[in-house]
Amino acid sequence: MNSYVILISGRGSNMQALLEARLPGQCVAVISNRPEAAGLAWAASRGVPTRVVDHRQYPSREAFDTALAEAIERVGGELVLLAGFMRILTPDFVAHFAGRLINIHPSLLPAFPGLHTHEAALAAGVRVHGCTVHFVTPALDCGPIIIQAAVPVLAGDTPDALAARVLRQEHIIYPQAARAVLEGRCRLVDGRVVWDDDATSADLALRVPA
Ligand code: GRF
């Protein structure tokens, strides 16, 4: 794949990490469903085209997803990278982009899907938490996993402290995963993630920071 789009809803720190990683392919647009998303200004300041497809302007989830898919096709984005994109996507949208739609989620899936993952991890008392890059399938936060990074949960952690520790790893593994998919080293085949090279895959599958 030679081009990608990044979908955001807010801050855009993962978008920034992706753009700064100089991935092998052109970022043809950053698209937000919220005109006020802070990440839009940062992308524009770096010369990346930006678009807004405001979900509030559409009567239904289906209508919004159709407009979003059209915007992606219009700019020519092959790989679609969800980076803090806070919308549940319809099965039709997910099917249309099957194998080229990726998300980052702030937990070690399948633990803690959905929102408020850091609060949930602290409430559950887990000792290890982290983040996951995965291909998107219709079920929320459930798709085949590309790379995960683990971090310790420390005594006295607050949700914010834990979120910051996880976010540092998100900024490392998302560009790694996007690069592997853009280079064709990692693909979705029959619902499973297939790597060209076992050694690379083992090396990248789990990142455990020192
Ligand atoms: C990240 O924690 C990401 O994993 C989650 O939403 C947050 C977005 O942060 N899906 P940012 O907009 O990339 O800074």
Coordinates of N, CA, C and O in Angstrom, one line a residue, residues 127-202:
R127 N -1.6 -6.1 37.2 CA -0.2 -5.6 37.4 C 0.4 -5.2 36.1 O 1.5 -4.5 36.1
V128 N -0.2 -5.6 35.0 CA 0.3 -5.3 33.7 C -0.8 -4.7 32.9 O -1.9 -5.3 32.9
H129 N -0.5 -3.6 32.2 CA -1.5 -3.0 31.3 C -0.8 -2.6 30.0 O 0.4 -3.0 29.9
G130 N -1.5 -1.9 29.1 CA -0.7 -1.6 27.9 C -1.6 -1.2 26.8 O -2.7 -0.6 27.0
C131 N -1.2 -1.4 25.5 CA -2.0 -1.0 24.4 C -1.8 -2.0 23.2 O -0.9 -2.8 23.3
T132 N -2.8 -1.9 22.3 CA -2.9 -2.9 21.2 C -3.2 -2.2 19.9 O -4.0 -1.3 19.8
V133 N -2.4 -2.6 18.9 CA -2.8 -2.2 17.5 C -3.4 -3.4 16.8 O -2.8 -4.5 16.9
H134 N -4.6 -3.2 16.2 CA -5.3 -4.3 15.7 C -6.1 -3.9 14.4 O -6.4 -2.8 14.2
F135 N -6.3 -4.9 13.5 CA -7.2 -4.7 12.4 C -8.6 -4.6 13.0 O -9.0 -5.2 13.9
V136 N -9.4 -3.7 12.3 CA -10.7 -3.5 12.8 C -11.7 -4.5 12.1 O -11.7 -4.7 10.9
T137 N -12.5 -5.1 13.0 CA -13.6 -5.9 12.5 C -14.9 -5.4 13.1 O -14.9 -4.4 14.0
P138 N -16.1 -5.9 12.7 CA -17.3 -5.2 13.1 C -17.5 -5.1 14.7 O -18.0 -4.2 15.2
A139 N -17.0 -6.1 15.4 CA -17.2 -6.1 16.9 C -16.2 -5.1 17.4 O -15.0 -5.1 17.1
L140 N -16.6 -4.2 18.4 CA -15.8 -3.2 18.9 C -14.6 -3.7 19.6 O -14.7 -4.6 20.5
D141 N -13.4 -3.2 19.3 CA -12.1 -3.5 20.0 C -11.9 -5.0 20.0 O -11.4 -5.5 21.1
C142 N -12.1 -5.7 18.9 CA -12.0 -7.1 19.0 C -11.2 -7.7 17.9 O -11.0 -8.9 17.8
G143 N -10.7 -6.9 17.0 CA -10.0 -7.4 15.7 C -8.7 -8.1 15.9 O -8.1 -7.9 17.0
P144 N -8.2 -8.8 14.9 CA -6.9 -9.5 15.0 C -5.8 -8.5 15.3 O -5.6 -7.5 14.8
I145 N -5.0 -9.0 16.3 CA -3.9 -8.1 16.9 C -2.6 -8.1 16.1 O -2.1 -9.2 15.7
I146 N -2.1 -6.9 15.9 CA -0.8 -6.8 15.1 C 0.3 -6.7 16.1 O 1.3 -7.4 16.0
I147 N 0.3 -5.7 17.0 CA 1.4 -5.5 18.0 C 0.7 -5.1 19.3 O -0.3 -4.3 19.3
Q148 N 1.3 -5.5 20.4 CA 0.9 -5.0 21.8 C 2.2 -4.5 22.5 O 3.3 -5.0 22.3
A149 N 2.0 -3.6 23.4 CA 3.0 -3.2 24.3 C 2.5 -3.2 25.7 O 1.4 -2.8 26.0
A150 N 3.3 -3.7 26.6 CA 2.9 -3.9 28.0 C 3.7 -2.9 28.9 O 4.8 -2.6 28.7
V151 N 3.0 -2.4 29.9 CA 3.6 -1.5 30.9 C 3.2 -2.0 32.3 O 2.1 -2.6 32.5
P152 N 4.0 -1.8 33.3 CA 3.6 -2.1 34.7 C 2.6 -1.2 35.2 O 2.5 0.0 34.8
V153 N 1.8 -1.7 36.1 CA 0.9 -0.8 36.9 C 1.6 -0.6 38.3 O 1.9 -1.6 38.9
L154 N 1.9 0.6 38.6 CA 2.7 0.9 39.8 C 1.8 1.3 41.0 O 0.7 1.9 40.8
A155 N 2.4 1.0 42.2 CA 1.6 1.5 43.4 C 1.4 3.0 43.3 O 2.2 3.7 43.0
G156 N 0.2 3.4 43.7 CA -0.2 4.8 43.7 C -0.5 5.3 42.3 O -0.8 6.5 42.2
D157 N -0.6 4.5 41.3 CA -0.9 5.0 40.0 C -2.3 5.6 40.0 O -3.3 5.1 40.6
T158 N -2.4 6.7 39.3 CA -3.8 7.3 39.0 C -4.1 7.0 37.6 O -3.2 6.6 36.8
P159 N -5.4 7.1 37.1 CA -5.7 6.9 35.7 C -4.8 7.7 34.8 O -4.3 7.3 33.8
D160 N -4.6 9.0 35.2 CA -3.8 9.9 34.3 C -2.3 9.4 34.2 O -1.7 9.5 33.1
A161 N -1.7 9.0 35.4 CA -0.3 8.5 35.3 C -0.2 7.3 34.5 O 0.7 7.1 33.7
L162 N -1.2 6.4 34.6 CA -1.1 5.1 33.9 C -1.4 5.4 32.4 O -0.7 4.9 31.5
A163 N -2.3 6.3 32.1 CA -2.5 6.7 30.7 C -1.3 7.3 30.0 O -1.0 6.9 28.9
A164 N -0.6 8.1 30.8 CA 0.7 8.7 30.2 C 1.7 7.6 29.9 O 2.4 7.7 28.8
R165 N 1.8 6.6 30.8 CA 2.8 5.5 30.6 C 2.4 4.7 29.4 O 3.3 4.3 28.6
V166 N 1.1 4.4 29.2 CA 0.6 3.7 28.1 C 0.8 4.5 26.8 O 1.2 3.9 25.7
L167 N 0.5 5.8 26.8 CA 0.5 6.6 25.6 C 1.9 6.6 25.0 O 2.1 6.6 23.8
R168 N 3.0 6.6 25.9 CA 4.3 6.6 25.3 C 4.5 5.4 24.5 O 5.2 5.5 23.5
Q169 N 4.0 4.3 24.9 CA 4.1 3.0 24.1 C 3.2 3.1 22.8 O 3.6 2.5 21.8
E170 N 2.1 3.7 22.9 CA 1.2 3.8 21.8 C 2.0 4.5 20.6 O 1.9 4.1 19.5
H171 N 2.7 5.5 21.0 CA 3.5 6.3 20.0 C 4.6 5.5 19.4 O 5.1 5.9 18.3
I172 N 5.0 4.4 20.0 CA 6.0 3.6 19.4 C 5.4 2.5 18.6 O 5.8 2.3 17.4
I173 N 4.4 1.8 19.1 CA 3.9 0.6 18.4 C 3.0 0.9 17.2 O 2.9 0.2 16.3
Y174 N 2.3 2.1 17.3 CA 1.4 2.4 16.1 C 2.2 2.6 14.9 O 1.9 2.0 13.8
P175 N 3.2 3.4 14.9 CA 4.1 3.6 13.7 C 4.7 2.2 13.2 O 4.8 2.0 12.0
Q176 N 5.1 1.4 14.2 CA 5.7 0.1 13.8 C 4.7 -0.7 13.0 O 5.0 -1.3 12.0
A177 N 3.5 -0.8 13.6 CA 2.4 -1.6 12.9 C 2.0 -1.0 11.6 O 1.9 -1.8 10.6
A178 N 1.9 0.3 11.5 CA 1.5 0.9 10.3 C 2.5 0.7 9.2 O 2.2 0.4 8.0
R179 N 3.8 0.8 9.6 CA 4.9 0.5 8.6 C 4.8 -0.9 8.1 O 5.0 -1.1 6.9
A180 N 4.6 -1.9 9.0 CA 4.6 -3.3 8.6 C 3.5 -3.5 7.6 O 3.7 -4.3 6.6
V181 N 2.3 -2.9 7.8 CA 1.2 -3.1 6.9 C 1.4 -2.4 5.6 O 1.2 -3.0 4.5
L182 N 1.9 -1.2 5.7 CA 2.2 -0.4 4.4 C 3.2 -1.2 3.6 O 3.1 -1.2 2.3
E183 N 4.2 -1.8 4.2 CA 5.3 -2.5 3.5 C 4.8 -3.8 3.0 O 5.5 -4.6 2.3
G184 N 3.6 -4.3 3.4 CA 3.1 -5.6 3.0 C 3.7 -6.7 3.8 O 3.5 -7.9 3.4
R185 N 4.4 -6.4 4.9 CA 5.1 -7.5 5.7 C 4.0 -8.1 6.6 O 4.3 -9.2 7.2
C186 N 2.9 -7.5 6.8 CA 1.9 -8.0 7.7 C 0.5 -7.7 7.1 O 0.3 -6.7 6.6
R187 N -0.3 -8.8 7.0 CA -1.6 -8.7 6.3 C -2.6 -9.5 7.1 O -2.3 -10.3 8.0
L188 N -3.9 -9.1 6.8 CA -5.0 -9.9 7.3 C -5.4 -10.9 6.3 O -5.8 -10.6 5.2
V189 N -5.3 -12.2 6.7 CA -5.7 -13.3 5.8 C -6.7 -14.2 6.6 O -6.3 -14.8 7.6
D190 N -7.9 -14.4 6.0 CA -8.9 -15.2 6.6 C -9.1 -14.9 8.1 O -9.2 -15.8 8.9
G191 N -9.1 -13.6 8.4 CA -9.4 -13.2 9.8 C -8.2 -13.4 10.7 O -8.4 -13.2 12.0
R192 N -7.0 -13.7 10.2 CA -5.8 -13.8 11.1 C -4.7 -12.9 10.6 O -4.6 -12.7 9.3
V193 N -3.9 -12.5 11.5 CA -2.7 -11.6 11.1 C -1.6 -12.6 10.6 O -1.2 -13.5 11.4
V194 N -1.1 -12.3 9.4 CA 0.0 -13.1 8.9 C 1.2 -12.2 8.6 O 1.0 -11.2 8.0
W195 N 2.3 -12.7 9.1 CA 3.6 -11.9 8.9 C 4.4 -12.7 7.9 O 4.4 -13.9 7.9
D196 N 5.2 -11.9 7.1 CA 6.1 -12.6 6.1 C 7.2 -13.3 6.8 O 7.7 -14.3 6.3
D197 N 7.6 -12.8 7.9 CA 8.9 -13.2 8.5 C 8.6 -13.5 10.0 O 8.3 -12.6 10.7
D198 N 8.7 -14.8 10.3 CA 8.4 -15.2 11.7 C 9.3 -14.4 12.7 O 8.8 -14.1 13.8
A199 N 10.6 -14.3 12.4 CA 11.5 -13.6 13.4 C 11.0 -12.2 13.6 O 10.9 -11.7 14.8
T200 N 10.7 -11.5 12.6 CA 10.2 -10.1 12.7 C 9.0 -10.1 13.5 O 8.8 -9.2 14.4
S201 N 8.1 -11.0 13.2 CA 6.8 -11.0 13.9 C 7.0 -11.2 15.4 O 6.4 -10.6 16.2
A202 N 7.9 -12.2 15.8 CA 8.1 -12.5 17.2 C 8.7 -11.3 17.9 O 8.4 -10.9 19.0

